[in-house]
Coordinates of C-alpha atoms in Angstrom, one line a residue:
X1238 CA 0.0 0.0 0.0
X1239 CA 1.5 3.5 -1.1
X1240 CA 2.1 6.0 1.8
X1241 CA -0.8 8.1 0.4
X1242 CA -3.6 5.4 0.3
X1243 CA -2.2 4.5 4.3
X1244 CA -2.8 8.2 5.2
X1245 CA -6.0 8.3 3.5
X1246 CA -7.0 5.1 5.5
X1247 CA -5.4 6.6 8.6
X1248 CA -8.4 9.3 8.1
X1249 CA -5.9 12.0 7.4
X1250 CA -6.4 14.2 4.2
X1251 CA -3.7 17.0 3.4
X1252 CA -4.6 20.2 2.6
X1253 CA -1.4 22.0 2.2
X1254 CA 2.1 21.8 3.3
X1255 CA 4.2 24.9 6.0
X1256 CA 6.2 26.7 4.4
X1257 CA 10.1 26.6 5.6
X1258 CA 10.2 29.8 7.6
X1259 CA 6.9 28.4 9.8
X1260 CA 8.8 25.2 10.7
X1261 CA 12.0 26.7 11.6
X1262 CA 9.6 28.5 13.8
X1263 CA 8.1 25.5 15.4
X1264 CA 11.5 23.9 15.7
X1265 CA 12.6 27.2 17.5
X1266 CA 10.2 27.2 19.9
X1267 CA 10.1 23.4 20.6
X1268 CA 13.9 23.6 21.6
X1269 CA 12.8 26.7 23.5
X1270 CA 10.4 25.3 25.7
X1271 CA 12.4 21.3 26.5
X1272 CA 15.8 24.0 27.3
X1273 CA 13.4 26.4 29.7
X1274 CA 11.8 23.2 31.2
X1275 CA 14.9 20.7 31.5
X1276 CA 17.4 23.4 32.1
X1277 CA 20.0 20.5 34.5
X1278 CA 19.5 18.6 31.1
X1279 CA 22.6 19.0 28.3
X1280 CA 20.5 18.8 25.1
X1281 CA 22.0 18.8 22.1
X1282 CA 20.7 21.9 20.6
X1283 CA 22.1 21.8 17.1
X1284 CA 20.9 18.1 16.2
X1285 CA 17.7 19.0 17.8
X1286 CA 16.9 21.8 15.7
X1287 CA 18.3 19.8 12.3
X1288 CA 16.1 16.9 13.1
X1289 CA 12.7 19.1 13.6
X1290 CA 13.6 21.3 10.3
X1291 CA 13.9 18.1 8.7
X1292 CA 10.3 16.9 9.1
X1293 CA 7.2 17.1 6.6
X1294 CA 4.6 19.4 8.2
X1295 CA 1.2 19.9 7.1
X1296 CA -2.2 21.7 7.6
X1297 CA -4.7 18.7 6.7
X1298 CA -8.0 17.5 7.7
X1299 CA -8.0 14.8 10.6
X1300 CA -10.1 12.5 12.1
X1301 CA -12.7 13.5 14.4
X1302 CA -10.9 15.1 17.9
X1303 CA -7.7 14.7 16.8
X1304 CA -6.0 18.3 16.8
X1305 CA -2.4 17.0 15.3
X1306 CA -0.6 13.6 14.7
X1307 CA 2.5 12.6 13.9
X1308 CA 2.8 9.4 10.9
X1309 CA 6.5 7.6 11.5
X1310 CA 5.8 6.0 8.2
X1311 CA 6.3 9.2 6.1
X1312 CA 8.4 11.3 9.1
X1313 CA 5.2 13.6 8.7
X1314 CA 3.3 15.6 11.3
X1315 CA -0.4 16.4 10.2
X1316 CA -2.7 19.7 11.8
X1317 CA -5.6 20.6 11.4
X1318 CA -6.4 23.9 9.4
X1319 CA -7.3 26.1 13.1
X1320 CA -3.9 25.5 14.7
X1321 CA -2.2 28.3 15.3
X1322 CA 1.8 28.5 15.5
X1323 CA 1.9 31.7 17.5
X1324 CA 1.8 29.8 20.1
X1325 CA 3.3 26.7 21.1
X1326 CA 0.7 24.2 22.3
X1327 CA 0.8 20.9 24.1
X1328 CA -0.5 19.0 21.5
X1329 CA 2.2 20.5 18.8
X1330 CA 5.0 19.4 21.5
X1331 CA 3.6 16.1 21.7
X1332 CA 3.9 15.1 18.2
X1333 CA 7.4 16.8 17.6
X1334 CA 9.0 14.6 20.7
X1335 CA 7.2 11.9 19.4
X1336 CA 9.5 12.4 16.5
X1337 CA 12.5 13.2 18.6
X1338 CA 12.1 9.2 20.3
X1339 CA 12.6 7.3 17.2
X1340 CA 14.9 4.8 17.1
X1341 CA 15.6 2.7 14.2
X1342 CA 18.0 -0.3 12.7
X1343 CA 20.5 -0.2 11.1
X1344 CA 18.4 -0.7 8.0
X1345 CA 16.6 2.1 9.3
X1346 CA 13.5 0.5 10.7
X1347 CA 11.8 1.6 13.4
X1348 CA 12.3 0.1 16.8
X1349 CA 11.7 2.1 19.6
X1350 CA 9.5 5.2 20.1
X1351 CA 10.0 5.9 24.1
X1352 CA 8.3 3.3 25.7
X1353 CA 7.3 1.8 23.2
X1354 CA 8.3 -1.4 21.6
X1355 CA 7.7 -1.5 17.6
X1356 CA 9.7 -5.0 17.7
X1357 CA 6.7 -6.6 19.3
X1358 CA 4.0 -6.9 16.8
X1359 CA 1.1 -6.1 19.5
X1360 CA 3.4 -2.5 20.8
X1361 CA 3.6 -2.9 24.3
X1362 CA 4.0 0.4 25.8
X1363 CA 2.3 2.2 23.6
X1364 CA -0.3 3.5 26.6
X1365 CA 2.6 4.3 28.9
X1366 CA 4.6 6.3 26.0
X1367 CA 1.3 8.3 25.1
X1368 CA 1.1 9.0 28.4
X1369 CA 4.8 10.1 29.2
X1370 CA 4.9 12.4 26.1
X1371 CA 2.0 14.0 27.1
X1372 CA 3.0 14.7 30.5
X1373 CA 6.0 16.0 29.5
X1374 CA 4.3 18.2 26.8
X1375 CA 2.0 19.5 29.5
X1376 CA 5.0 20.3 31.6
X1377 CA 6.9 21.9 28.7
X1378 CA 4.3 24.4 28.3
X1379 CA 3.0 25.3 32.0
X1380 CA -0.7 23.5 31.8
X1381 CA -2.1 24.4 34.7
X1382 CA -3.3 21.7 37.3
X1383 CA -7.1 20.4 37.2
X1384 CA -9.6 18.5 39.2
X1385 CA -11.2 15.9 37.1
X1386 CA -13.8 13.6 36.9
X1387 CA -13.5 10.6 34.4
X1388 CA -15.5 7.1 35.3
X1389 CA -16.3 7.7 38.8
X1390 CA -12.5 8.4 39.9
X1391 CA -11.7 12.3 41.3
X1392 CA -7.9 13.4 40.6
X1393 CA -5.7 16.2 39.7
X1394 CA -3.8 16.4 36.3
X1395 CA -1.9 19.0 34.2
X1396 CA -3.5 16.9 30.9
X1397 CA -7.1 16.5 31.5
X1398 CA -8.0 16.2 28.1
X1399 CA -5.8 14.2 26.8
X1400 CA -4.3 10.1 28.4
X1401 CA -6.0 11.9 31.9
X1402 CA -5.7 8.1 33.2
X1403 CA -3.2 7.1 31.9
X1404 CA -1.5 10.3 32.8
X1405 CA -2.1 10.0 36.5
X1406 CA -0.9 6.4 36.9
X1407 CA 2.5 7.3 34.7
X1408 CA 2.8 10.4 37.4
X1409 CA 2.2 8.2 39.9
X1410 CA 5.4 6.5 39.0
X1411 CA 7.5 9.3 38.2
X1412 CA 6.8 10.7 41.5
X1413 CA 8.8 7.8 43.1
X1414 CA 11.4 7.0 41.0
X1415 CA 11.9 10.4 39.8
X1416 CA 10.8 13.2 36.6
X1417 CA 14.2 13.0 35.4
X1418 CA 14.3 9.3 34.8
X1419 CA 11.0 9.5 33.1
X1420 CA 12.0 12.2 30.8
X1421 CA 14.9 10.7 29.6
X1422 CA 13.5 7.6 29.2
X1423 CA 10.7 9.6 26.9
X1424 CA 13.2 11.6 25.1
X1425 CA 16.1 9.7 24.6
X1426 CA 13.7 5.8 24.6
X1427 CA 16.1 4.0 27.0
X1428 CA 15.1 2.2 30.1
X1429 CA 16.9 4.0 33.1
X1430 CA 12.7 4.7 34.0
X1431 CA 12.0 1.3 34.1
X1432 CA 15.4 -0.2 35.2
X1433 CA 14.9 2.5 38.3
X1434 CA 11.3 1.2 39.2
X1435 CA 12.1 -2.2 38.9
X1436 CA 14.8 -2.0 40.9
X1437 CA 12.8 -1.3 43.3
X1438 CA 9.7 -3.1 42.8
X1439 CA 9.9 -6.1 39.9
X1440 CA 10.3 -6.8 36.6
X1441 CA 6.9 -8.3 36.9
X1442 CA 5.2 -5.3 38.6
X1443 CA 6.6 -3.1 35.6
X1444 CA 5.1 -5.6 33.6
X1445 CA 1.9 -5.5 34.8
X1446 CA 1.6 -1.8 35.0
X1447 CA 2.4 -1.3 31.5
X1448 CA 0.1 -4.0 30.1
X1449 CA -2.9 -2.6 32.2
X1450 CA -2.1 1.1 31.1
X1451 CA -2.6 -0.2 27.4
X1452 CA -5.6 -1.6 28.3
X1453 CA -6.8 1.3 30.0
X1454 CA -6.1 2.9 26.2
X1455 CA -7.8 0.0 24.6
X1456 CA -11.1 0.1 26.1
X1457 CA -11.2 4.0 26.2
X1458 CA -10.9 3.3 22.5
X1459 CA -13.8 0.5 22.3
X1460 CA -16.0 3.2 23.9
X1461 CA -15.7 6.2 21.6
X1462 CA -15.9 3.6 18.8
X1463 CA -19.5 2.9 20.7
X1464 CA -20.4 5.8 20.6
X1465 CA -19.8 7.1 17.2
X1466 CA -22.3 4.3 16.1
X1467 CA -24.8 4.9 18.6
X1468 CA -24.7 8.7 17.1
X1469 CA -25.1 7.6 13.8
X1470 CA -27.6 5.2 14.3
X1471 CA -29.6 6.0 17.3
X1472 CA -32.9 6.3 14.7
X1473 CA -32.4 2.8 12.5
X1474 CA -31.1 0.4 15.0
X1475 CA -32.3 1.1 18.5
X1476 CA -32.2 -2.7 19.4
X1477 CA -27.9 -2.3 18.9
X1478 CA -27.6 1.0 20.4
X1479 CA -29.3 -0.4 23.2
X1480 CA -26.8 -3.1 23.3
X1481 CA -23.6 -0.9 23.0
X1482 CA -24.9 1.2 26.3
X1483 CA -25.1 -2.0 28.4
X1484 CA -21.3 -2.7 26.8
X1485 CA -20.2 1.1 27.9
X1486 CA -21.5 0.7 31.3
X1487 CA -19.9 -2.5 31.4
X1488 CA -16.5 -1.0 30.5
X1489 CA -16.8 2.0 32.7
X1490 CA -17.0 -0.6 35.2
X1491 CA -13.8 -2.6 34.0
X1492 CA -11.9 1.0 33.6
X1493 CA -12.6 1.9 37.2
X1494 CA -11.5 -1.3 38.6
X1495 CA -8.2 -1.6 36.3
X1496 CA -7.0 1.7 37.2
X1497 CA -7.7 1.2 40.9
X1498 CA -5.9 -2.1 41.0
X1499 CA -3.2 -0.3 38.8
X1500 CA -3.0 2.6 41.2
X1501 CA -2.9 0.0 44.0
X1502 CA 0.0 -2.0 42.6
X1503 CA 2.1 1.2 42.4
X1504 CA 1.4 2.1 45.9
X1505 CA 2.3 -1.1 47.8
X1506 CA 5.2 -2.8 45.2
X1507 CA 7.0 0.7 45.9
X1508 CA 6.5 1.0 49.7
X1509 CA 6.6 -2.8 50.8
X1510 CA 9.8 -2.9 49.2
X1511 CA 11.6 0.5 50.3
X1512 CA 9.9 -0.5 53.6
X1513 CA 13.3 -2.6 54.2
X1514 CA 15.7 -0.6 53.0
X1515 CA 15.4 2.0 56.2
X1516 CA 17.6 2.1 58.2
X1517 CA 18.4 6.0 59.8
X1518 CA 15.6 8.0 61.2
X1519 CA 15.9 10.4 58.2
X1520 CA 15.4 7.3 55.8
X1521 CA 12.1 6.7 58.4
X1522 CA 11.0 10.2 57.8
X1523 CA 11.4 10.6 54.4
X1524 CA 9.8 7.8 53.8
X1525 CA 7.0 8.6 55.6
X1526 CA 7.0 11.8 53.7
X1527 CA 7.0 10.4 50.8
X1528 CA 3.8 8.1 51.6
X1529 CA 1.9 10.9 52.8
X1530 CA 2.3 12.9 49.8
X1531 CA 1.5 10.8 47.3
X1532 CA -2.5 10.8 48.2
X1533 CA -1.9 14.0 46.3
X1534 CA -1.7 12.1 42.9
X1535 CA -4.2 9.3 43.6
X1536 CA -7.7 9.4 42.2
X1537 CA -10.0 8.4 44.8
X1538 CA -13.8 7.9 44.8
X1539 CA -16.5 7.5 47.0
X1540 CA -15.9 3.6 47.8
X1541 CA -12.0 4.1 47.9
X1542 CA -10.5 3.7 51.3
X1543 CA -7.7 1.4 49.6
X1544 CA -4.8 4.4 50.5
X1545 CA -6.1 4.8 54.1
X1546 CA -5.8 1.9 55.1
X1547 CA -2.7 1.4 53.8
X1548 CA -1.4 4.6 55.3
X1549 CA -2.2 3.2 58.9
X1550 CA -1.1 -0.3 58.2
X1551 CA 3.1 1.2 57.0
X1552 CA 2.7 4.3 59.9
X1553 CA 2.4 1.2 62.5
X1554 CA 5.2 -0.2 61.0
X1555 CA 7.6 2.8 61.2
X1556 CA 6.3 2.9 64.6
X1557 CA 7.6 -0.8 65.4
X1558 CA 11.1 0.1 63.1
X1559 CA 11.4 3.5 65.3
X1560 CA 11.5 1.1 68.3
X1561 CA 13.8 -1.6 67.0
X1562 CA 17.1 -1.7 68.6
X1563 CA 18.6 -3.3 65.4
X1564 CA 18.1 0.0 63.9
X1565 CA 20.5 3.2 64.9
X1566 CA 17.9 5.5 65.7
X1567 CA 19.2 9.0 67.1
X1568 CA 17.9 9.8 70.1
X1569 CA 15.6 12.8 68.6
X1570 CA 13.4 10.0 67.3
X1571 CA 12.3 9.8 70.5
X1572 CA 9.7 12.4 70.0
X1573 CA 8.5 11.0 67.0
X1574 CA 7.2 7.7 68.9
X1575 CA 6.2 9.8 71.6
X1576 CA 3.7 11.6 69.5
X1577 CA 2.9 8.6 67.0
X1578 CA -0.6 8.1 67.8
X1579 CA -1.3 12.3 67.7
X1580 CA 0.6 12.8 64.3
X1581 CA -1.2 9.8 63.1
X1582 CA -4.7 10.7 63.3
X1583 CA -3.7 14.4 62.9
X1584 CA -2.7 13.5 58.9
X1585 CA -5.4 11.0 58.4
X1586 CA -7.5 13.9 59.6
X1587 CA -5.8 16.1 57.0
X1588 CA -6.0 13.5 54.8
X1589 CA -10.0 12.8 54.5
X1590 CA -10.7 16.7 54.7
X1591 CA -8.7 18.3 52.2
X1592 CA -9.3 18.1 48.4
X1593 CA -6.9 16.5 45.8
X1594 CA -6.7 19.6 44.3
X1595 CA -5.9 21.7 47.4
X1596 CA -3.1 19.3 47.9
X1597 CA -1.2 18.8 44.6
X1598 CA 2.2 19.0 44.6
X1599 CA 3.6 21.4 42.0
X1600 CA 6.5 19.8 39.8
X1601 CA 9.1 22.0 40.9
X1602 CA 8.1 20.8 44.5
X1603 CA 7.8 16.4 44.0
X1604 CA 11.3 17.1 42.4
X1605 CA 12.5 17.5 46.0
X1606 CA 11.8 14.0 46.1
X1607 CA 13.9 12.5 43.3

């Protein structure tokens, strides 16, 4: 099949192609924006620019809610005709980077686009790349934090129109190993992300997480697809429109539960495995820091006491560590088992009242705990 027939099956249709000088605009402002966001980072500038001047751009008409998208088959980003380069949006930085991960053969094949793994012919990763690219592209351009609602689950997310899920569990993750890690990983499609996680969790647990955040994608997908046909034939075939909203409940269901279990996973692999690697009372606090802070990133509903409980169950096992004598605890500690009990129910306290919104951690600020 020519490139042109797989673009026109792709839905895309090409209305005219940038000139040079709007390009070298875009390219500008793209290095711009990853330099002013990843200053600690040493990107090579000149390549940078060279590779993003070298890519086919076009204004062309798109599939329905889809603003921009990049085709590795042609080297081609496609937007549609009301995107304006004045400014540089999230969605314009997320097709560029996704550019900026290939990595091909030496026959020049594609192999690797971040996370994602074009060797295996089903593309594991592909949710967790999405969702990486999107973060950082959100990041890259200041998107302000929002409170959400998506299938019964309330969070906060610098991308809630676009991966929001899938988003939230990748942040999840990036909280506790770390942003750099994650960024490079997206960037530069290595492993250091997932080498870091596993090495504290599992291969297995990586695994897992990865396979459920394509799902996650998958069935997102299976709805809209629902949908569309249930717009276009809610007046000719009520008897299968009927049918597709008992399959979209049915998958809002499955969503919920996935992410929940996924969120769940992240939480205890992490902290029942860094749970025996402290050893100092400021390895006890920080860890205990860390735990408490991360109900700022978890989407919670009205049946979800998952995290609380959990919260209790590790702060009475500081308790017991803070007590061990096989552990050199300075004697300061002292007053944290003294007031245990108080400083537990005081941030439980805090912890039911207060809003994920009212408690987001800015970037700048979960960086501190890289």
């Amino acid at each position: 099949m020519s490139i042109d027939s797989t673009i026109k099956k792709e839905g895309i249709e090409v209305i005219s192609t940038l000139d040079s000088s709007t390009i070298h605009t875009i390219a500008s402002k793209i290095i711009e924006v990853l330099q002013n966001t990843f200053p600690k980072k040493s990107l090579n500038v000149p390549k940078l620019f060279s590779d993003l001047i070298k890519l086919n751009m076009y204004t062309a008409k798109l599939p329905a809610g889809c603003s921009a998208k990049y085709f590795y088959k042609n080297k081609s980003i496609y937007f549609s005709p009301d995107t304006s380069f004045d400014d540089i949006s999230d969605l314009i930085v997320h097709e560029c980077i996704h550019y900026l991960q290939e990595k091909v053969n030496k026959k020049g094949k594609l192999v690797r686009l971040g996370f994602c793994d074009f060797t295996n012919a089903t593309l594991p990763g592909t949710g967790l790349n999405e969702a990486a690219v999107q973060l950082l592209a959100s990041k890259c351009v200041n998107k302000e934090v929002e409170t959400v609602r998506y299938f019964d689950l309330n969070f906060s997310t610098i991308s809630p129109d676009y991966y929001p899920l899938e988003c939230a569990l990748v942040n999840q993750i990036s909280y506790l190993v770390g942003y750099n890690a994650l960024f490079d990983s997206t960037l530069n499609s290595n492993d250091n992300f997932k080498d870091q996680f596993v090495s504290l969790t599992s291969e297995d647990t990586f695994e897992t997480i990865e396979h459920n955040i394509d799902l996650l994608v998958e069935m997102q997908e299976e709805i809209n697809l629902l949908i569309s046909y249930n717009e276009a034939h809610v007046d000719n075939n009520f008897s299968k429109v009927q049918k597709n909203c008992e399959q979209i409940e049915l998958l809002k269901t499955k969503i919920k539960t996935l992410f929940l279990d996924t969120q769940n996973l992240i939480l205890t692999s992490y902290f029942n495995s860094t749970m025996n690697l402290l050893y100092t009372k400021e390895a006890i606090e920080r860890y205990r820091n860390k735990l408490y802070y991360f109900r700022n990133l978890i989407a919670t509903s009205e049946d979800y006491t998952y995290f609380n409980d959990f919260y209790i169950s590790k702060m009475s096992e500081l308790e017991h560590k803070a007590e061990s004598s096989l552990i050199p605890i300075e004697n300061s500690l002292v007053l944290y088992k003294e007031s245990f009990l108080k400083t537990l129910f005081k941030r439980l306290k805090n912890l039911l009242r207060l809003s994920p919104r009212q408690n987001y951690i800015p970037y700048h600020e979960q960086e501190f705990y890289d």
